[in-house]
Coordinates of C-alpha atoms and ligand atoms in Angstrom, one line a residue:
M635 CA -297.6 -27.9 -14.0
S636 CA -299.8 -30.9 -14.4
D637 CA -300.6 -33.5 -11.8
I638 CA -298.9 -36.9 -11.8
R639 CA -299.5 -39.9 -9.7
M640 CA -297.8 -43.2 -9.2
I641 CA -299.5 -46.5 -10.1
G642 CA -299.1 -49.8 -8.4
E643 CA -298.4 -51.1 -4.9
G644 CA -296.4 -49.2 -2.4
R645 CA -295.9 -49.0 1.3
S646 CA -296.9 -46.4 3.8
N647 CA -294.0 -47.3 6.0
I648 CA -291.1 -46.4 3.7
P649 CA -288.4 -44.2 5.3
W650 CA -289.4 -40.5 5.1
Q651 CA -288.4 -37.0 6.2
D652 CA -290.2 -33.9 5.1
K653 CA -288.4 -31.5 2.8
P654 CA -286.3 -29.1 5.0
E655 CA -288.0 -25.7 5.2
G656 CA -286.8 -23.2 2.6
Y657 CA -285.1 -26.0 0.6
E658 CA -285.7 -25.3 -3.1
L659 CA -284.3 -28.4 -4.9
P660 CA -286.5 -31.4 -5.6
V661 CA -284.4 -34.1 -3.9
W662 CA -283.2 -33.9 -0.3
R663 CA -281.0 -36.3 1.7
Y664 CA -281.8 -38.3 4.8
S665 CA -280.3 -36.5 7.8
E666 CA -278.9 -39.8 9.2
N667 CA -277.0 -40.7 6.0
P668 CA -275.0 -42.9 5.5
I669 CA -277.4 -45.6 6.7
I670 CA -274.7 -48.4 6.3
N671 CA -271.3 -47.7 7.5
R672 CA -267.9 -49.3 6.8
N673 CA -267.1 -52.9 8.0
P674 CA -270.7 -54.0 8.2
L675 CA -269.7 -57.7 8.4
P676 CA -266.5 -59.5 9.5
D677 CA -265.7 -60.4 5.9
V678 CA -267.1 -57.3 4.2
A679 CA -265.3 -53.9 4.3
R680 CA -267.9 -51.8 2.5
I681 CA -271.5 -52.0 1.3
F682 CA -272.8 -49.7 -1.5
N683 CA -274.7 -49.7 -4.8
S684 CA -277.5 -51.9 -3.4
A685 CA -281.2 -52.5 -4.0
V686 CA -284.1 -52.9 -1.5
M687 CA -287.8 -53.5 -1.7
P688 CA -290.8 -54.2 0.5
Y689 CA -291.1 -57.9 1.6
E690 CA -293.7 -59.4 3.9
D691 CA -294.3 -56.8 6.6
G692 CA -290.8 -55.3 6.3
F693 CA -288.1 -54.9 3.6
I694 CA -285.5 -57.0 1.9
G695 CA -282.4 -56.1 0.0
V696 CA -279.5 -57.3 -2.1
F697 CA -276.3 -55.6 -1.2
R698 CA -273.0 -55.2 -2.9
G699 CA -270.5 -56.3 -0.3
E700 CA -266.8 -55.6 -1.0
Q701 CA -264.9 -58.4 0.7
R702 CA -261.6 -58.0 2.3
D703 CA -259.9 -59.5 -0.7
G704 CA -261.4 -56.6 -2.7
I705 CA -263.8 -58.8 -4.7
P706 CA -267.5 -57.8 -4.6
H707 CA -270.3 -60.3 -4.0
I708 CA -274.0 -60.0 -3.2
Y709 CA -275.3 -60.4 0.3
L710 CA -278.9 -60.5 1.5
G711 CA -280.2 -58.1 4.1
R712 CA -283.5 -57.7 6.0
S713 CA -285.0 -54.7 7.7
K714 CA -288.1 -53.7 9.5
D715 CA -287.8 -50.0 8.6
A716 CA -285.6 -50.0 5.5
V717 CA -283.0 -47.9 7.4
H718 CA -281.5 -50.4 9.9
W719 CA -280.3 -53.6 8.1
E720 CA -279.2 -57.0 9.2
F721 CA -277.1 -58.9 6.7
D722 CA -276.6 -62.6 6.2
P723 CA -272.9 -63.2 6.9
E724 CA -272.5 -65.4 3.9
K725 CA -273.0 -64.3 0.3
I726 CA -276.2 -65.4 -1.5
P727 CA -275.9 -69.1 -2.4
F728 CA -276.9 -69.1 -6.1
T729 CA -277.6 -72.4 -7.8
D730 CA -278.0 -73.2 -11.5
E731 CA -281.3 -74.3 -12.9
K732 CA -280.4 -77.9 -12.0
G733 CA -279.9 -77.0 -8.4
R734 CA -276.1 -77.2 -8.4
P735 CA -274.1 -74.5 -6.6
F736 CA -273.1 -71.7 -9.0
M737 CA -271.2 -68.8 -7.5
P738 CA -270.2 -66.0 -9.8
R739 CA -266.5 -65.1 -9.7
Y740 CA -267.6 -61.6 -8.7
A741 CA -270.9 -59.8 -8.6
Y742 CA -271.6 -56.1 -8.2
D743 CA -274.3 -53.4 -8.5
P744 CA -277.3 -55.7 -7.9
R745 CA -280.9 -54.5 -8.6
L746 CA -283.9 -56.3 -7.2
V747 CA -287.3 -56.2 -9.0
R748 CA -290.5 -58.2 -8.6
V749 CA -292.5 -59.1 -11.7
D750 CA -295.7 -61.0 -10.9
D751 CA -294.9 -63.4 -8.0
T752 CA -291.2 -63.7 -8.7
Y753 CA -288.2 -61.6 -7.5
Y754 CA -285.3 -61.1 -9.9
I755 CA -281.8 -60.0 -9.0
M756 CA -279.7 -58.5 -11.8
W757 CA -276.0 -57.7 -11.4
C758 CA -272.7 -57.3 -13.2
Q759 CA -270.6 -60.5 -13.3
D760 CA -267.7 -62.0 -15.2
C761 CA -268.4 -63.8 -18.5
Y762 CA -265.1 -63.2 -20.3
G763 CA -265.4 -59.6 -19.1
P764 CA -268.2 -57.7 -17.4
S765 CA -271.7 -58.9 -18.3
I766 CA -275.1 -59.3 -16.8
G767 CA -276.1 -62.0 -14.5
I768 CA -279.7 -62.8 -13.4
A769 CA -281.2 -65.0 -10.7
S770 CA -284.8 -65.5 -9.6
T771 CA -286.3 -66.3 -6.2
K772 CA -289.7 -66.6 -4.7
D773 CA -288.8 -67.1 -1.1
F774 CA -285.3 -65.5 -0.6
R775 CA -284.0 -69.0 0.4
T776 CA -283.2 -70.5 -3.0
F777 CA -281.8 -68.4 -5.8
T778 CA -281.7 -69.8 -9.3
R779 CA -279.2 -68.4 -11.8
L780 CA -280.9 -67.9 -15.2
E781 CA -279.2 -67.9 -18.5
N782 CA -277.0 -64.9 -19.2
P783 CA -279.3 -62.4 -21.1
Y784 CA -276.7 -60.7 -23.2
L785 CA -273.3 -61.1 -24.7
P786 CA -270.4 -59.3 -22.9
Y787 CA -269.7 -56.6 -22.2
N788 CA -272.6 -55.0 -20.4
R789 CA -273.5 -53.4 -17.0
N790 CA -276.4 -51.7 -15.2
A791 CA -279.2 -54.1 -16.0
V792 CA -282.6 -53.2 -14.5
L793 CA -285.9 -54.9 -15.2
F794 CA -289.2 -53.0 -15.5
P795 CA -291.6 -54.2 -12.7
R796 CA -294.2 -55.6 -15.0
K797 CA -294.4 -57.0 -18.5
I798 CA -295.1 -54.6 -21.3
N799 CA -297.1 -55.7 -24.3
G800 CA -296.7 -59.3 -23.0
N801 CA -292.9 -59.2 -22.7
Y802 CA -290.4 -58.7 -19.9
V803 CA -288.4 -55.5 -20.5
M804 CA -284.9 -54.7 -19.3
L805 CA -282.6 -51.7 -19.6
S806 CA -278.9 -52.2 -19.8
R807 CA -275.7 -50.4 -20.8
P808 CA -273.3 -52.1 -23.2
C809 CA -269.7 -51.2 -22.2
D810 CA -266.1 -52.3 -22.5
N811 CA -263.8 -54.4 -20.4
G812 CA -262.5 -51.5 -18.3
H813 CA -263.7 -48.2 -16.8
T814 CA -265.7 -47.6 -20.0
A815 CA -265.4 -44.0 -21.3
F816 CA -268.7 -44.2 -23.2
G817 CA -272.2 -45.6 -22.9
D818 CA -275.9 -45.2 -23.6
I819 CA -279.0 -46.9 -22.1
F820 CA -280.6 -49.7 -24.3
L821 CA -283.7 -51.7 -23.8
S822 CA -284.4 -55.4 -24.6
E823 CA -287.5 -57.6 -24.5
S824 CA -288.0 -61.2 -23.6
P825 CA -291.1 -63.5 -23.6
D826 CA -289.5 -65.8 -21.1
M827 CA -286.5 -64.2 -19.3
E828 CA -284.2 -66.4 -21.4
F829 CA -284.2 -65.1 -25.0
W830 CA -283.7 -61.4 -25.3
G831 CA -284.2 -59.3 -28.4
R832 CA -285.9 -56.3 -30.0
H833 CA -283.0 -54.2 -28.7
R834 CA -283.7 -50.5 -28.8
H835 CA -281.7 -47.4 -28.0
V836 CA -283.4 -45.5 -25.2
M837 CA -281.1 -42.5 -24.4
G838 CA -277.5 -41.4 -24.8
R839 CA -275.0 -39.4 -22.9
S840 CA -275.9 -35.8 -23.5
E841 CA -274.4 -32.3 -24.0
N842 CA -275.1 -31.6 -20.3
W843 CA -271.7 -31.8 -18.8
W844 CA -272.6 -33.8 -15.7
E845 CA -273.6 -36.7 -18.0
N846 CA -271.5 -36.2 -21.1
L847 CA -269.3 -39.3 -20.8
K848 CA -271.8 -42.1 -20.1
I849 CA -275.1 -42.9 -18.5
G850 CA -276.6 -46.1 -17.1
G851 CA -279.9 -47.4 -15.6
G852 CA -280.4 -46.9 -11.9
A853 CA -283.6 -47.8 -10.0
A854 CA -286.3 -50.0 -11.5
P855 CA -288.6 -47.7 -13.5
I856 CA -291.6 -46.3 -11.5
E857 CA -295.0 -46.5 -13.2
T858 CA -297.0 -43.3 -13.3
D859 CA -300.0 -42.0 -15.2
K860 CA -297.5 -39.9 -17.3
G861 CA -295.1 -42.7 -18.1
W862 CA -292.2 -44.5 -16.5
L863 CA -290.1 -42.4 -14.1
L864 CA -286.4 -43.5 -14.5
F865 CA -283.7 -42.5 -12.1
Y866 CA -280.3 -43.2 -13.7
H867 CA -276.7 -42.3 -13.3
G868 CA -274.7 -39.9 -15.5
V869 CA -270.9 -39.5 -15.5
V870 CA -268.5 -36.7 -16.4
N871 CA -264.8 -37.1 -16.7
T872 CA -262.8 -34.4 -14.8
C873 CA -259.1 -33.8 -14.2
N874 CA -259.8 -35.6 -10.9
G875 CA -261.5 -38.6 -12.5
Y876 CA -265.1 -39.7 -13.0
V877 CA -268.0 -38.0 -11.1
Y878 CA -271.3 -39.9 -10.9
S879 CA -274.6 -38.0 -10.4
I880 CA -278.2 -39.0 -10.5
G881 CA -280.5 -37.9 -13.4
A882 CA -284.3 -38.4 -14.1
A883 CA -286.4 -39.0 -17.2
I884 CA -289.9 -40.1 -18.2
L885 CA -290.3 -42.9 -20.7
D886 CA -293.3 -43.8 -22.7
I887 CA -295.6 -46.2 -20.8
N888 CA -296.3 -48.6 -23.7
E889 CA -293.1 -48.1 -25.7
P890 CA -290.5 -47.3 -23.0
S891 CA -287.6 -47.0 -25.5
K892 CA -289.1 -43.6 -26.3
V893 CA -288.1 -40.8 -23.9
I894 CA -290.9 -38.3 -23.3
H895 CA -289.1 -35.9 -20.9
R896 CA -285.5 -35.7 -19.8
C897 CA -284.1 -33.4 -17.1
S898 CA -281.0 -31.4 -18.2
N899 CA -280.0 -30.9 -14.6
Y900 CA -278.9 -33.7 -12.3
I901 CA -281.2 -34.2 -9.4
L902 CA -278.4 -35.2 -7.0
A903 CA -274.7 -34.8 -7.3
P904 CA -271.8 -35.5 -4.8
E905 CA -271.6 -32.8 -2.1
E906 CA -271.8 -34.5 1.3
W907 CA -268.7 -36.0 2.9
Y908 CA -269.9 -39.5 2.4
E909 CA -270.4 -38.9 -1.4
E910 CA -267.2 -37.0 -1.9
R911 CA -264.9 -39.0 0.2
G912 CA -264.4 -42.8 0.1
F913 CA -262.9 -45.7 -1.8
V914 CA -263.9 -44.0 -5.0
P915 CA -264.7 -40.3 -4.4
N916 CA -267.5 -38.4 -6.0
V917 CA -270.0 -41.1 -6.7
C918 CA -273.8 -41.1 -6.2
F919 CA -275.1 -44.3 -7.8
P920 CA -278.8 -45.1 -7.5
C921 CA -280.0 -48.7 -7.5
A922 CA -283.5 -48.7 -6.0
A923 CA -286.4 -46.5 -5.0
L924 CA -289.2 -47.3 -2.5
T925 CA -292.5 -45.7 -3.2
D926 CA -295.8 -44.9 -1.5
P927 CA -298.3 -44.0 -4.3
D928 CA -300.9 -42.8 -1.8
T929 CA -298.8 -40.0 -0.5
G930 CA -296.5 -39.6 -3.6
R931 CA -293.4 -40.2 -1.5
I932 CA -290.3 -41.7 -3.0
A933 CA -287.1 -42.8 -1.1
I934 CA -284.1 -43.3 -3.5
Y935 CA -281.4 -45.7 -2.4
Y936 CA -278.0 -44.8 -3.7
G937 CA -274.4 -45.9 -3.3
C938 CA -272.0 -43.2 -2.0
A939 CA -268.4 -43.0 -3.0
D940 CA -268.2 -46.8 -3.4
S941 CA -268.2 -47.0 0.4
Y942 CA -271.7 -46.3 1.9
V943 CA -275.4 -46.4 1.2
G944 CA -277.5 -43.3 1.4
I945 CA -281.2 -42.4 1.1
A946 CA -282.6 -39.3 -0.6
F947 CA -286.2 -38.2 -0.7
T948 CA -288.5 -36.6 -3.2
T949 CA -292.2 -36.7 -4.1
I950 CA -293.6 -37.7 -7.5
Q951 CA -294.9 -34.2 -8.0
D952 CA -291.7 -32.5 -6.9
I953 CA -289.6 -34.6 -9.3
Y954 CA -292.0 -34.4 -12.2
D955 CA -292.3 -30.6 -12.0
Y956 CA -288.5 -30.3 -11.9
I957 CA -288.1 -32.6 -14.9
L958 CA -290.6 -30.5 -16.9
R959 CA -289.0 -27.3 -15.8
Y960 CA -285.6 -28.4 -17.2
D961 CA -286.9 -30.7 -19.9
S962 CA -284.4 -31.1 -22.8
L963 CA -285.1 -33.9 -25.2
T964 CA -282.7 -34.5 -28.1
E965 CA -283.4 -36.3 -31.3
S966 CA -281.5 -39.4 -30.1
D967 CA -283.8 -39.6 -27.0
T968 CA -287.0 -39.6 -29.1
E969 CA -286.1 -42.1 -31.8
I970 CA -287.0 -45.7 -31.1
G971 CA -283.6 -47.3 -31.7
L972 CA -284.4 -48.8 -35.1
R973 CA -281.6 -47.0 -37.0
Ligands
LIG1485 C1 -268.8 -48.1 -12.2 C2 -269.3 -49.3 -11.4 C3 -269.9 -48.9 -10.1 C4 -269.1 -47.9 -9.3 C5 -268.5 -46.8 -10.3 C6 -267.6 -45.8 -9.6 O1 -268.0 -48.5 -13.3 O2 -268.3 -50.2 -11.2 O3 -270.0 -50.0 -9.3 O4 -269.8 -47.3 -8.3 O5 -267.9 -47.4 -11.4 O6 -266.4 -46.5 -9.1

């Protein structure tokens, strides 16, 4: 197996536990999962599918909070250790580009990505059906809603953490107006975060049963010397409903619509009580990963059963070796989406 290393800034104080002795799989769960329990705020019944990143000397996050009227919105949270979180009791007060209050009707599955000196939040919101919303902030006090990047319907937007060939690059998953029984990951580019184009197909649902219904982007891609490591979700339909697992792939560093390696096995699937039992059972839904390039450590943040947040650990070498061992590219993964 060849060596791989992560590129870019990281943090030595990300959450971490060593792999349990004798454990043979590449990803292991935090023993104190779930890290966020039910009823975390007076007006919020459940927090899940949420994204975190380093900020100042601690961590910051955007959290999907399901209010007691059942409508999801995005809440800000801060933490010293990325395990114990304090949430603002009010949802994030977005404004439009003229500074006027602009609250989405609903907002869910947020991702948080820094590009240069700006933090971007992407989420799913209503625009005559599910579509992608984006806001930017530099200080986590003011949050400016940007133009909608795509036409409806779309979910699971996640930016790359730096421009590629001079453009911002974002993954997304076109969908329908319901519980979408199909879906591939696409990529779009923008020179300015307003106009998006050069749309490319990245990867589709596959013949592996755990992801044979639909897939969608997860954590912001992690830069390595072997390409971009993407954690994504894959879905299978069963007689008991959809089951969401986590998959992993490596995308070309300069042309990330090309998949270089794709793991045929999931890397995490529902098996603990907090993944199998909840508002929507059998869901592991990744939205972020914290990294420490010096040690190779990665902490994956994932929503559990639409009810909780969990952390799972791996190292860049562990996950890369596993992807290579079960590598299964198909023709639709390697084409660049021009057809
Ligand atoms: C998807 C999204 C996710 C959710 C999942 C399972 O369509 O809405 O937010 O975790 O369904 O309910």
